[in-house]
PDB file of C-alpha atoms and ligand atoms in Angstrom:
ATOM      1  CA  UNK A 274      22.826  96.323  87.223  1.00  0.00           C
ATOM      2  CA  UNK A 275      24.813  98.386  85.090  1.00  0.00           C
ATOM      3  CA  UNK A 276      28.171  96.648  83.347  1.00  0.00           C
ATOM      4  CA  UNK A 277      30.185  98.854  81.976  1.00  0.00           C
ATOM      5  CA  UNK A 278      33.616  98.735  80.122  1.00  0.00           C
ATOM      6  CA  UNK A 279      36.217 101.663  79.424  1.00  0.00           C
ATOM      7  CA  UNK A 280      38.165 101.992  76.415  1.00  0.00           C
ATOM      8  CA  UNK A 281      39.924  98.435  77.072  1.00  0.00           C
ATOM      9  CA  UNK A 282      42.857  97.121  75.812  1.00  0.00           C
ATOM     10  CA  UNK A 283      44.168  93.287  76.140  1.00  0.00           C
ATOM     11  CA  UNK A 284      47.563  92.231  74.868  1.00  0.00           C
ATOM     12  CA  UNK A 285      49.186  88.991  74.372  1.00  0.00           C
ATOM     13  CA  UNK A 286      53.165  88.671  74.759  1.00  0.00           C
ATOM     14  CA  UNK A 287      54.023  85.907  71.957  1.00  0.00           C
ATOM     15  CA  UNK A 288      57.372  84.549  70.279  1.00  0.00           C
ATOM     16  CA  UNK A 289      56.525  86.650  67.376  1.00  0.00           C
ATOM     17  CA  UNK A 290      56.018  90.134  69.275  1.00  0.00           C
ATOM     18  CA  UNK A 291      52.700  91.615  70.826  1.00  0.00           C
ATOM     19  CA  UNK A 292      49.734  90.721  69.677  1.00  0.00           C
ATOM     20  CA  UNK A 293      46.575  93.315  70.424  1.00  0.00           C
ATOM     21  CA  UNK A 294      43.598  91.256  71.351  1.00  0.00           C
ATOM     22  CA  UNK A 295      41.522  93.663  72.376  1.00  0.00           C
ATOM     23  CA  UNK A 296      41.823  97.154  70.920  1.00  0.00           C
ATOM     24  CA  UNK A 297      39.459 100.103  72.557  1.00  0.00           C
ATOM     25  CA  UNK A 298      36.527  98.194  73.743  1.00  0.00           C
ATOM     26  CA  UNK A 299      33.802 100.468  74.877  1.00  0.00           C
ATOM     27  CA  UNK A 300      30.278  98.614  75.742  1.00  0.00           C
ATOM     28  CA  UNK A 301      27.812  98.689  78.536  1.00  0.00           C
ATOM     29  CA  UNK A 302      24.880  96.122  79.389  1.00  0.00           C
ATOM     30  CA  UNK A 303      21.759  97.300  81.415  1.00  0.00           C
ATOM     31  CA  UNK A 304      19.208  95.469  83.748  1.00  0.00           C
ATOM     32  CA  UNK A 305      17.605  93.034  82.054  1.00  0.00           C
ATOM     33  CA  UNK A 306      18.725  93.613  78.909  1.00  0.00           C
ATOM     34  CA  UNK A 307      19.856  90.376  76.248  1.00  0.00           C
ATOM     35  CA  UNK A 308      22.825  92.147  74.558  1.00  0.00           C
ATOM     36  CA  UNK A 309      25.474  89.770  72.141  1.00  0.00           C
ATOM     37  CA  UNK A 310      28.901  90.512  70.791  1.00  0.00           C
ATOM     38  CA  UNK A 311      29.424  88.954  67.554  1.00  0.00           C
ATOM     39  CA  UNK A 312      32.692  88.154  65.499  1.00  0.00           C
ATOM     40  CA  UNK A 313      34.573  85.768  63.718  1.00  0.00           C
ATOM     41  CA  UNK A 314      37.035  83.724  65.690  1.00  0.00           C
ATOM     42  CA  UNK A 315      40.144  85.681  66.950  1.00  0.00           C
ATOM     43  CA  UNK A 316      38.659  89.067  67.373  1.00  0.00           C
ATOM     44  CA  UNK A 317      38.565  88.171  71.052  1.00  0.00           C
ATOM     45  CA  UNK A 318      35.275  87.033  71.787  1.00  0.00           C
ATOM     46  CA  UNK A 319      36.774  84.811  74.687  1.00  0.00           C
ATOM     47  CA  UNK A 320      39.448  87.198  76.101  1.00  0.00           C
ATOM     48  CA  UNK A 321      36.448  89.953  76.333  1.00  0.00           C
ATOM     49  CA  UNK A 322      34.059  87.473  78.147  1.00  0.00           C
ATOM     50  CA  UNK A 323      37.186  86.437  80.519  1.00  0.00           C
ATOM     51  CA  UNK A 324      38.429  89.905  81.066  1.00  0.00           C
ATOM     52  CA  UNK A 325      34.527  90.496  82.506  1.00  0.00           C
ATOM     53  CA  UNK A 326      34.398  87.393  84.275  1.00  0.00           C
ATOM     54  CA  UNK A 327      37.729  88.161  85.778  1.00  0.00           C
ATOM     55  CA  UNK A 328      39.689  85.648  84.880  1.00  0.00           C
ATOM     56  CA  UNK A 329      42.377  87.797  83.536  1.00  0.00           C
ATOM     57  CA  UNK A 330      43.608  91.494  84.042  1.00  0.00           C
ATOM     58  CA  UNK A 331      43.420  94.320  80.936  1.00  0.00           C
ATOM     59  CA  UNK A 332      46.280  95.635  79.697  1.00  0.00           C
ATOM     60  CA  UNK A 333      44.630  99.124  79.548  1.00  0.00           C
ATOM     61  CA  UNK A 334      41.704 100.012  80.411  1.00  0.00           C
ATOM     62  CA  UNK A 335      38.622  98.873  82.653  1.00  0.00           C
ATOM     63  CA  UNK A 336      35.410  96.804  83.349  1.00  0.00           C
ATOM     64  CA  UNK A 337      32.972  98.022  85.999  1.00  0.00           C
ATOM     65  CA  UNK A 338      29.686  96.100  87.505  1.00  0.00           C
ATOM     66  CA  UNK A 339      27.817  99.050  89.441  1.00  0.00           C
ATOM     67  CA  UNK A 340      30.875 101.111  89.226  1.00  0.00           C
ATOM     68  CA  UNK A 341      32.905  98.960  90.977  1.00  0.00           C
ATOM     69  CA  UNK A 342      36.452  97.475  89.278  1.00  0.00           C
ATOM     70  CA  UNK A 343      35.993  94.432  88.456  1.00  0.00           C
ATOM     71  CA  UNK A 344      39.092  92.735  89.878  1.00  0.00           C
ATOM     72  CA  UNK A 345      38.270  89.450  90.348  1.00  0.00           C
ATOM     73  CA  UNK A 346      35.691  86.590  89.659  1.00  0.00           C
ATOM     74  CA  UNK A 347      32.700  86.770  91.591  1.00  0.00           C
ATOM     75  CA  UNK A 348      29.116  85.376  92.435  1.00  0.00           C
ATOM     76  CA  UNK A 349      27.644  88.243  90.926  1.00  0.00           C
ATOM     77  CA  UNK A 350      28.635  87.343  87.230  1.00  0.00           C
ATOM     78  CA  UNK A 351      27.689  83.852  86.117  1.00  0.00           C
ATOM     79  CA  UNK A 352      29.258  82.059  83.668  1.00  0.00           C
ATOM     80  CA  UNK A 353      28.657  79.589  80.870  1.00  0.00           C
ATOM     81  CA  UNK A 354      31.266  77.910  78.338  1.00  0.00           C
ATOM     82  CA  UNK A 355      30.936  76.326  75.189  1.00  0.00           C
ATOM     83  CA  UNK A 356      32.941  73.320  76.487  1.00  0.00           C
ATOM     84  CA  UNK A 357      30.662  71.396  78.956  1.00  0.00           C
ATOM     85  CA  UNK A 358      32.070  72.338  82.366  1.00  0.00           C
ATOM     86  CA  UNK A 359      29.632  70.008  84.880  1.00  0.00           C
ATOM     87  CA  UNK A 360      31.919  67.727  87.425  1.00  0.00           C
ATOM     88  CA  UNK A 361      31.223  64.660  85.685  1.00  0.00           C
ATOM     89  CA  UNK A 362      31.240  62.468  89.179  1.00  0.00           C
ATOM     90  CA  UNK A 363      28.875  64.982  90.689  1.00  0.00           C
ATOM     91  CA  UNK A 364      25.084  64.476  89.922  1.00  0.00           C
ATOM     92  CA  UNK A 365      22.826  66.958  88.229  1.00  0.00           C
ATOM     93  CA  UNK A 366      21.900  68.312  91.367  1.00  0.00           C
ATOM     94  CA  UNK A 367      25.209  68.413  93.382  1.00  0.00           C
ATOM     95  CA  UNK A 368      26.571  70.280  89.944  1.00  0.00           C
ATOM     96  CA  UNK A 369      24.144  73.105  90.267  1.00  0.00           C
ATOM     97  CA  UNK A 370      24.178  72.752  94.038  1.00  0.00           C
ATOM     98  CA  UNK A 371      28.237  72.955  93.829  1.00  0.00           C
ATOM     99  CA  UNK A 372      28.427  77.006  93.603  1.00  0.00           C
ATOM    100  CA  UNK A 373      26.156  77.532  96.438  1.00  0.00           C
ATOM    101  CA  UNK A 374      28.247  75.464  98.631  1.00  0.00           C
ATOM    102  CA  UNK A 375      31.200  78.215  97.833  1.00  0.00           C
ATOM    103  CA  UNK A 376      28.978  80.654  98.736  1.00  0.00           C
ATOM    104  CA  UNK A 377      28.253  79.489 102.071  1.00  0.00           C
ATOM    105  CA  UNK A 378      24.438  78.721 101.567  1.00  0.00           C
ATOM    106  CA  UNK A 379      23.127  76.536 103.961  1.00  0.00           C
ATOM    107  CA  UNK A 380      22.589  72.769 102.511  1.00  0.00           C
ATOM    108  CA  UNK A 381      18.785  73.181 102.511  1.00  0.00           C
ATOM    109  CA  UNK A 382      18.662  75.974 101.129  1.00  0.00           C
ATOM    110  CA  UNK A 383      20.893  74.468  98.231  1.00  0.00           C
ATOM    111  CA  UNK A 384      18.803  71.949  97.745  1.00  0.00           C
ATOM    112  CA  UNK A 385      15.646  74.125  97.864  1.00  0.00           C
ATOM    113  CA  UNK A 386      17.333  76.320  95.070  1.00  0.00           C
ATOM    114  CA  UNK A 387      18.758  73.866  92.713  1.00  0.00           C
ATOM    115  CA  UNK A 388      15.455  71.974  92.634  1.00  0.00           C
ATOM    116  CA  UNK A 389      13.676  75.235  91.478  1.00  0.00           C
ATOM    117  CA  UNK A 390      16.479  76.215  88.380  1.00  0.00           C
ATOM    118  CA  UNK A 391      16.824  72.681  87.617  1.00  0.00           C
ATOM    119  CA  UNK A 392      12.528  72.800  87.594  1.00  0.00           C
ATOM    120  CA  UNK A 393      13.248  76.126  85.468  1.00  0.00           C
ATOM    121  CA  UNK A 394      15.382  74.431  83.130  1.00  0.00           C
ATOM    122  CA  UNK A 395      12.872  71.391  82.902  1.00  0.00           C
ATOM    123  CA  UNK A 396      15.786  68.843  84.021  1.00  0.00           C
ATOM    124  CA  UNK A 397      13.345  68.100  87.653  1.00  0.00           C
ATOM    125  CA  UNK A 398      13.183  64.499  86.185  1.00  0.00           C
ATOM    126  CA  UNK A 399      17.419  64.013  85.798  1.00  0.00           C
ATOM    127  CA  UNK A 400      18.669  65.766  89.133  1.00  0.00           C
ATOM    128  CA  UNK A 401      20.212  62.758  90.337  1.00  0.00           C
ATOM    129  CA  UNK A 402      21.337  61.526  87.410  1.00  0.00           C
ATOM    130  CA  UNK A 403      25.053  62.107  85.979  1.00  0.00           C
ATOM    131  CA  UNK A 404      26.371  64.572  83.547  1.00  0.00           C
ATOM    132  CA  UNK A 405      27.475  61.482  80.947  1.00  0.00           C
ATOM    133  CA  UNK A 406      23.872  60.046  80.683  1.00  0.00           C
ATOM    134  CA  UNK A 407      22.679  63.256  79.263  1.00  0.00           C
ATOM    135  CA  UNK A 408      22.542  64.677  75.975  1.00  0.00           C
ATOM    136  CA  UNK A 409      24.987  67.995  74.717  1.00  0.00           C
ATOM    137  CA  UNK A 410      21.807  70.449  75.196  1.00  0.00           C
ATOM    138  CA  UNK A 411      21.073  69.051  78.897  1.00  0.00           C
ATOM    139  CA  UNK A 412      24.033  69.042  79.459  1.00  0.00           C
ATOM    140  CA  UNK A 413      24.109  73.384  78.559  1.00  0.00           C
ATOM    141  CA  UNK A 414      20.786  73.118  80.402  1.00  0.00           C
ATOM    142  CA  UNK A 415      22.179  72.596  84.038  1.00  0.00           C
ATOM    143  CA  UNK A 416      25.307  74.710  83.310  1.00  0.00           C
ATOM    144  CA  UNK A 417      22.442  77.719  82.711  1.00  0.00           C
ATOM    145  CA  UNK A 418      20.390  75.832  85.644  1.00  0.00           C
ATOM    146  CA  UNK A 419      23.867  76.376  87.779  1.00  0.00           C
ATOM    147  CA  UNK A 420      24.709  79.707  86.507  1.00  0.00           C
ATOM    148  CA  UNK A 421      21.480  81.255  87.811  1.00  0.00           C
ATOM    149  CA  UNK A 422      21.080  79.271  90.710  1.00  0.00           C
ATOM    150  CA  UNK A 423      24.019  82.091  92.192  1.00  0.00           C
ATOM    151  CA  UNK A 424      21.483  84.921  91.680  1.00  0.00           C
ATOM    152  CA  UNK A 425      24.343  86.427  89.398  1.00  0.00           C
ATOM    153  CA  UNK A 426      23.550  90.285  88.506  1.00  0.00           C
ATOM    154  CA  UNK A 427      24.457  89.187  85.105  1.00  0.00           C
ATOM    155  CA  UNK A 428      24.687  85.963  82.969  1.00  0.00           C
ATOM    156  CA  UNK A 429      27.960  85.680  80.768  1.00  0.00           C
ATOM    157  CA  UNK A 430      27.435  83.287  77.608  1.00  0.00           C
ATOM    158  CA  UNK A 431      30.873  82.401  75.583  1.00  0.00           C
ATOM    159  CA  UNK A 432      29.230  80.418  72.042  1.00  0.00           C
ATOM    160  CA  UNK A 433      27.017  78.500  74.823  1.00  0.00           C
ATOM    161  CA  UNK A 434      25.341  76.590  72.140  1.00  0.00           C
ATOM    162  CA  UNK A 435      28.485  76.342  69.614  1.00  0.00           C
ATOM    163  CA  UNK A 436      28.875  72.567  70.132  1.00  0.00           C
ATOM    164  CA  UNK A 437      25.648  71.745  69.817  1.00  0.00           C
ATOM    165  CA  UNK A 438      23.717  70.499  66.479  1.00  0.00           C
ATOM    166  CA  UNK A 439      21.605  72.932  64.610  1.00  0.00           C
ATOM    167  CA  UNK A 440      18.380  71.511  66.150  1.00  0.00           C
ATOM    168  CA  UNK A 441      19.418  71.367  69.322  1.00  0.00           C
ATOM    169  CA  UNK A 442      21.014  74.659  69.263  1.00  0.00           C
ATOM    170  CA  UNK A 443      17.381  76.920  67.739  1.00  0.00           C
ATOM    171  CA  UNK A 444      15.532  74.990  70.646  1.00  0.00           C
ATOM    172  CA  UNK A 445      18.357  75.832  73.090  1.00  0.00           C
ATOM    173  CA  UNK A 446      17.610  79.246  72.089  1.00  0.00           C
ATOM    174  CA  UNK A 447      14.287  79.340  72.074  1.00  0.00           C
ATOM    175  CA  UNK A 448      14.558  77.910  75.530  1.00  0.00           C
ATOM    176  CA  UNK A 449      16.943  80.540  76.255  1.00  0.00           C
ATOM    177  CA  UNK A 450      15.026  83.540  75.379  1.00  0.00           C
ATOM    178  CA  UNK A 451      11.926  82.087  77.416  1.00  0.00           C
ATOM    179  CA  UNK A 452      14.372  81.412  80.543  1.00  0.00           C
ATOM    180  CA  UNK A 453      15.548  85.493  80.223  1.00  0.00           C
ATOM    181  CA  UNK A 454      11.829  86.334  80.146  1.00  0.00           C
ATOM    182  CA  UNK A 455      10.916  84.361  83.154  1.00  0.00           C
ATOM    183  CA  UNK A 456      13.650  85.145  84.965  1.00  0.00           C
ATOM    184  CA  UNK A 457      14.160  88.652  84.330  1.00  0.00           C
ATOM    185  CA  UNK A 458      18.140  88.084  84.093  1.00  0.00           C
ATOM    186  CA  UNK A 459      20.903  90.258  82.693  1.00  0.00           C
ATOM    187  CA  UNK A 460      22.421  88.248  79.337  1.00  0.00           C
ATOM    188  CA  UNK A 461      26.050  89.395  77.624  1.00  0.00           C
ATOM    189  CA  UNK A 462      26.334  86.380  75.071  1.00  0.00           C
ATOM    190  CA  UNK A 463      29.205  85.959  72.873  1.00  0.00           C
ATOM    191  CA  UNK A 464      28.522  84.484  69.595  1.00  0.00           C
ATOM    192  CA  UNK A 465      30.199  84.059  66.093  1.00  0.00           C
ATOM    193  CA  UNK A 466      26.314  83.244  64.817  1.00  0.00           C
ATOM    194  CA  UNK A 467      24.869  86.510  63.511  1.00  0.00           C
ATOM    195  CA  UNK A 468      21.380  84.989  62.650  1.00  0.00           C
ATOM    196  CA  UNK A 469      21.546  83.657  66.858  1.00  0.00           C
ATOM    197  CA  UNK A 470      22.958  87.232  68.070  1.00  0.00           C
ATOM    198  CA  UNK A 471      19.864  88.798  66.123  1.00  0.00           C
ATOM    199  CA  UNK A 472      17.352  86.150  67.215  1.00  0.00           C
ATOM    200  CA  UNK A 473      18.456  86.363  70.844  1.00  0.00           C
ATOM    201  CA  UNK A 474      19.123  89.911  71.276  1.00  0.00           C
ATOM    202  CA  UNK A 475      18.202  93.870  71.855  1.00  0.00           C
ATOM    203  CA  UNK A 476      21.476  95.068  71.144  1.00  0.00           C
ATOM    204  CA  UNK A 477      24.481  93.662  69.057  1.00  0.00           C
ATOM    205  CA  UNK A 478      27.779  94.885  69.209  1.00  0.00           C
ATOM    206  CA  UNK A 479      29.942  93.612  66.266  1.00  0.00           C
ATOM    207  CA  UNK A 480      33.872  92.936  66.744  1.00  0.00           C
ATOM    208  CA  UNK A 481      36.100  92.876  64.182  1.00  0.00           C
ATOM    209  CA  UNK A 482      39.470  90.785  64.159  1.00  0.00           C
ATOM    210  CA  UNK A 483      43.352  91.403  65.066  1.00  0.00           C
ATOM    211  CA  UNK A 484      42.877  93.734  66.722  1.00  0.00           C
ATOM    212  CA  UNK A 485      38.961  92.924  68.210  1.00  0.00           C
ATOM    213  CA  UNK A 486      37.534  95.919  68.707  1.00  0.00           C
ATOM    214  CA  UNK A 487      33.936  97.344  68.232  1.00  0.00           C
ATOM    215  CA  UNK A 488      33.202  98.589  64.470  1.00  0.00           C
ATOM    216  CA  UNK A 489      29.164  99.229  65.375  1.00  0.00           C
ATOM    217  CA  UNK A 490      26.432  98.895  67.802  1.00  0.00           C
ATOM    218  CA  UNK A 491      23.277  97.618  66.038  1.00  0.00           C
ATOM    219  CA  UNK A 492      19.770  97.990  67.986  1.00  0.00           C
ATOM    220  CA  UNK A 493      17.444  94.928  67.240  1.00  0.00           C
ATOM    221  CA  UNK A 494      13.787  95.622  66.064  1.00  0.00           C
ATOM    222  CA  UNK A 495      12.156  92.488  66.754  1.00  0.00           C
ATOM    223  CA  UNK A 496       9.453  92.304  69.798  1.00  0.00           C
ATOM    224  CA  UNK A 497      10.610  90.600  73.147  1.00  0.00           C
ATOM    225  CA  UNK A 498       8.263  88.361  72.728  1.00  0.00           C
ATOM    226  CA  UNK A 499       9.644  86.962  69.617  1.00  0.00           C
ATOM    227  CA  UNK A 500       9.719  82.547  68.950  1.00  0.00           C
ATOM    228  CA  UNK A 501      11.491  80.717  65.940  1.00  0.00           C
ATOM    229  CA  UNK A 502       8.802  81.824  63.817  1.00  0.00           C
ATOM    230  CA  UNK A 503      10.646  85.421  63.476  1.00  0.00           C
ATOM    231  CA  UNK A 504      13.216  83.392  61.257  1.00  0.00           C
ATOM    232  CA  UNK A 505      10.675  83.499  58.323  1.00  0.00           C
ATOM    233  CA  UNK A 506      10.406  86.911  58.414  1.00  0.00           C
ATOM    234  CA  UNK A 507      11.929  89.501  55.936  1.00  0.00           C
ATOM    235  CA  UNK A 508      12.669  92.314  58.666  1.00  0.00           C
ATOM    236  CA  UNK A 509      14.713  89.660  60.780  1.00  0.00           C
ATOM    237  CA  UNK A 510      16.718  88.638  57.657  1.00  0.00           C
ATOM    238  CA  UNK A 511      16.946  92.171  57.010  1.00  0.00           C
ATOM    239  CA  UNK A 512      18.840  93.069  60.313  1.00  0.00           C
ATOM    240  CA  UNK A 513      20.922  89.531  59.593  1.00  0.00           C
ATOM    241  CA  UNK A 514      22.234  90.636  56.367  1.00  0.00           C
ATOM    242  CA  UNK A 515      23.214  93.713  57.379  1.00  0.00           C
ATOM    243  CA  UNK A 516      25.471  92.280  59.877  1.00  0.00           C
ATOM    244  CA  UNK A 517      26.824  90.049  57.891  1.00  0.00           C
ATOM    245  CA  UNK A 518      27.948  92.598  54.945  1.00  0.00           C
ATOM    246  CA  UNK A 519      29.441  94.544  58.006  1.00  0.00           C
ATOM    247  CA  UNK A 520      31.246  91.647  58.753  1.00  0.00           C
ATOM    248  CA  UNK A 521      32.182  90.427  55.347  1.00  0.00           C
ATOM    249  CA  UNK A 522      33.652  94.405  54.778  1.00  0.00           C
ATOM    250  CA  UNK A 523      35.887  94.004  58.086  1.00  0.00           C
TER     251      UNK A 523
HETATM  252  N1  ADP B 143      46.545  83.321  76.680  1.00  0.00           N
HETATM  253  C1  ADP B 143      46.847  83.774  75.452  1.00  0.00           C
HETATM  254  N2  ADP B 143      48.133  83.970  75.054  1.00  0.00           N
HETATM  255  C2  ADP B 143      48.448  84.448  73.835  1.00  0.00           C
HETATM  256  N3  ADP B 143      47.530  84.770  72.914  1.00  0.00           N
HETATM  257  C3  ADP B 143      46.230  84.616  73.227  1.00  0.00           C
HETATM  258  C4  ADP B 143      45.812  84.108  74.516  1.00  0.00           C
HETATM  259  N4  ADP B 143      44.455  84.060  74.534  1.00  0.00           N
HETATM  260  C5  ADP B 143      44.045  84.514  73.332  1.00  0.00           C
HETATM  261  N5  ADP B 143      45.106  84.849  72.551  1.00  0.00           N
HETATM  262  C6  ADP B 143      45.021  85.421  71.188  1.00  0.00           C
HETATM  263  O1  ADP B 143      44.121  86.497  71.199  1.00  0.00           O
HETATM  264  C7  ADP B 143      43.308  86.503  70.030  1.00  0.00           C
HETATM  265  C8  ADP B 143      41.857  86.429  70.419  1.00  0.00           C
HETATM  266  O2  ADP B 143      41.552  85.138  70.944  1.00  0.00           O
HETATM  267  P1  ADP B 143      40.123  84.727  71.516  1.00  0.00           P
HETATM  268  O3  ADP B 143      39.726  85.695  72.558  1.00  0.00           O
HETATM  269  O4  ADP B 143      40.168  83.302  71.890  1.00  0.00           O
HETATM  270  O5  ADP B 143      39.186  84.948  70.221  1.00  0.00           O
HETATM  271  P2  ADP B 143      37.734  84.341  69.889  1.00  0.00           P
HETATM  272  O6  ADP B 143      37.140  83.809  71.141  1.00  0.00           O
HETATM  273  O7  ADP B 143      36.986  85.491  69.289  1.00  0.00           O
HETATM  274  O8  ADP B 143      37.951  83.277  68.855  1.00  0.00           O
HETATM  275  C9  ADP B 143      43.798  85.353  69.183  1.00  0.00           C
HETATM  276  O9  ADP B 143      44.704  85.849  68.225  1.00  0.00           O
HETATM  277  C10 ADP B 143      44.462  84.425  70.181  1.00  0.00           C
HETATM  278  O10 ADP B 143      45.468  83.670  69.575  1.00  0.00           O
HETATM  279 MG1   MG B 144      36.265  82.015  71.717  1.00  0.00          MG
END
C-alpha cells in the first residue's frame, strides 16, 4: 500500500469570496505504518480525510492509492467518523455485516467475517444487540470492527475518539494501537490531540490553519510496542511539547 498525495489544493466558494482549505498538501502513508495529521480545527483536518476517502474532488492537485487517482470512494479505504455512524435499527452484527453486503460477499461469509472483527474488537458478547444499548466507545468499537471487516488497504480515522470521555478515549487508544499490531493495518488518523497523535503514531504531520497546509513532518521515537505507561515518560512529553510550541507559533 502506498497513499500518496500531490501538492493538493481544496477551495471553498463562500458569500464572502474563496476560502483556501487546503493549501499544498504533500504527504504519503506506507504499509503498515500508524501516521496522524494534527491541527487545530479549520486547518482542514476533515476536508483532507474526505478528499482521500473520496467524498469530494481537489481543486488542484491529487491523491493516489498504488498510483492510481483516487476518484471515488472505495472498499479499499475504510472509514471512521467522530459522529457515531452505525444504522441504529440494524444490530451489531448486521452493522459490520452491512459493507460486505455492498461488496457482494456471500451471506456466510459475512457472517463468518463480522463474527471474527467483532471477536477482534471484543464486542463477540453484543453482536445482536443494538447500537443504542451500547456505550460511546462500543459504539467506535464496531465502527473500527466494520471498517476492517472490508479488508481496506488503509484505515482513515477523522477525531475517532473526539466524543468520547478522557477515560474512554486513552483505553480506546490503547485498544487501538493493539488492534494495528494484530492486524497489521494501514492507519491515517486525523486528530486535533497532539499528546494522542504522539501516543498513537510513527509519523506526525502537523497542519496549520486558513489555509491548512503542512508546516512539518515529525518522526516519533517511541517503540511500537509502546502502552499508556509511555505517558509518564520525559522523552514522550518531550516530542509532545515540541508539537505543541509548533503549533502555538502557527
Ligand atoms: N462544504 C464546505 N463549504 C464551504 N466551506 C467549507 C466546507 N467544508 C469545510 N469548509 C471550510 O474549510 C475549512 C476547513 O474545514 P474542516 O476541514 O472541517 O476543518 P477541521 O476538520 O480541521 O476542523 C473551514 O474554514 C471550513 O469552514
Ligand atoms: Mg474536522
Amino acid at each position: 500500500m502506498h497513499l500518496e498525495i500531490f501538492h493538493l489544493y481544496k477551495e471553498f466558494s463562500s458569500k464572502k469570496g474563496t476560502i483556501v482549505a487546503l493549501k499544498d498538501i504533500n504527504m504519503h502513508v506506507e504499509t503498515g505504518e500508524f501516521v496522524c495529521a494534527v491541527g487545530a480545527s479549520g486547518s482542514g483536518k476533515s476536508t483532507l480525510l474526505r478528499l482521500i476517502a473520496g467524498l469530494d474532488y481537489p481543486t488542484y492537485g491529487e491523491i493516489t492509492v498504488d498510483y492510481q487517482p483516487v476518484t471515488k470512494p472505495g472498499a479499499d479505504r475504510g472509514m471512521v467518523f467522530q459522529k457515531y455512524t452505525l444504522y441504529p435499527w440494524m444490530s451489531v452484527q448486521k452493522n459490520v455485516e452491512f459493507g460486505l453486503k455492498l461488496l457482494g460477499i456471500s451471506a456466510s461469509k459475512r457472517r463468518e467475517r463480522a463474527s471474527y472483527y467483532l471477536d477482534i474488537v471484543g464486542l463477540a458478547n453484543f453482536a445482536k444487540s443494538l447500537p443504542k444499548e451500547l456505550s460511546g466507545g462500543m459504539k467506535q468499537r464496531v465502527a473500527i470492527a466494520r471498517a476492517l471487516a472490508t479488508n481496506p488497504k488503509i484505515l482513515l480515522m477523522d477525531e475517532p475518539f473526539g466524543a468520547l470521555d478522557i477515560q474512554t478515549k486513552e483505553s480506546m487508544q490503547q485498544f487501538l494501537l493493539e488492534i494495528w499490531r494484530k492486524t497489521g493495518s494501514t492507519i491515517l488518523m486525523i486528530t486535533h490531540d497532539v499528546r494522542e497523535a504522539v501516543f498513537l503514531s510513527q509519523r506526525v504531520y502537523v497542519l496549520s490553519a486558513r489555509p491548512g497546509t503542512v508546516k512539518q513532518e515529525f518522526k516519533i521515537n517511541l517503540p511500537n510496542d509502546r502502552d499508556y505507561r509511555i505517558k509518564r515518560q520525559p522523552n514522550f512529553h518531550h516530542q509532545a511539547d515540541e508539537i505543541m510550541d509548533l503549533l502555538r507559533n502557527i
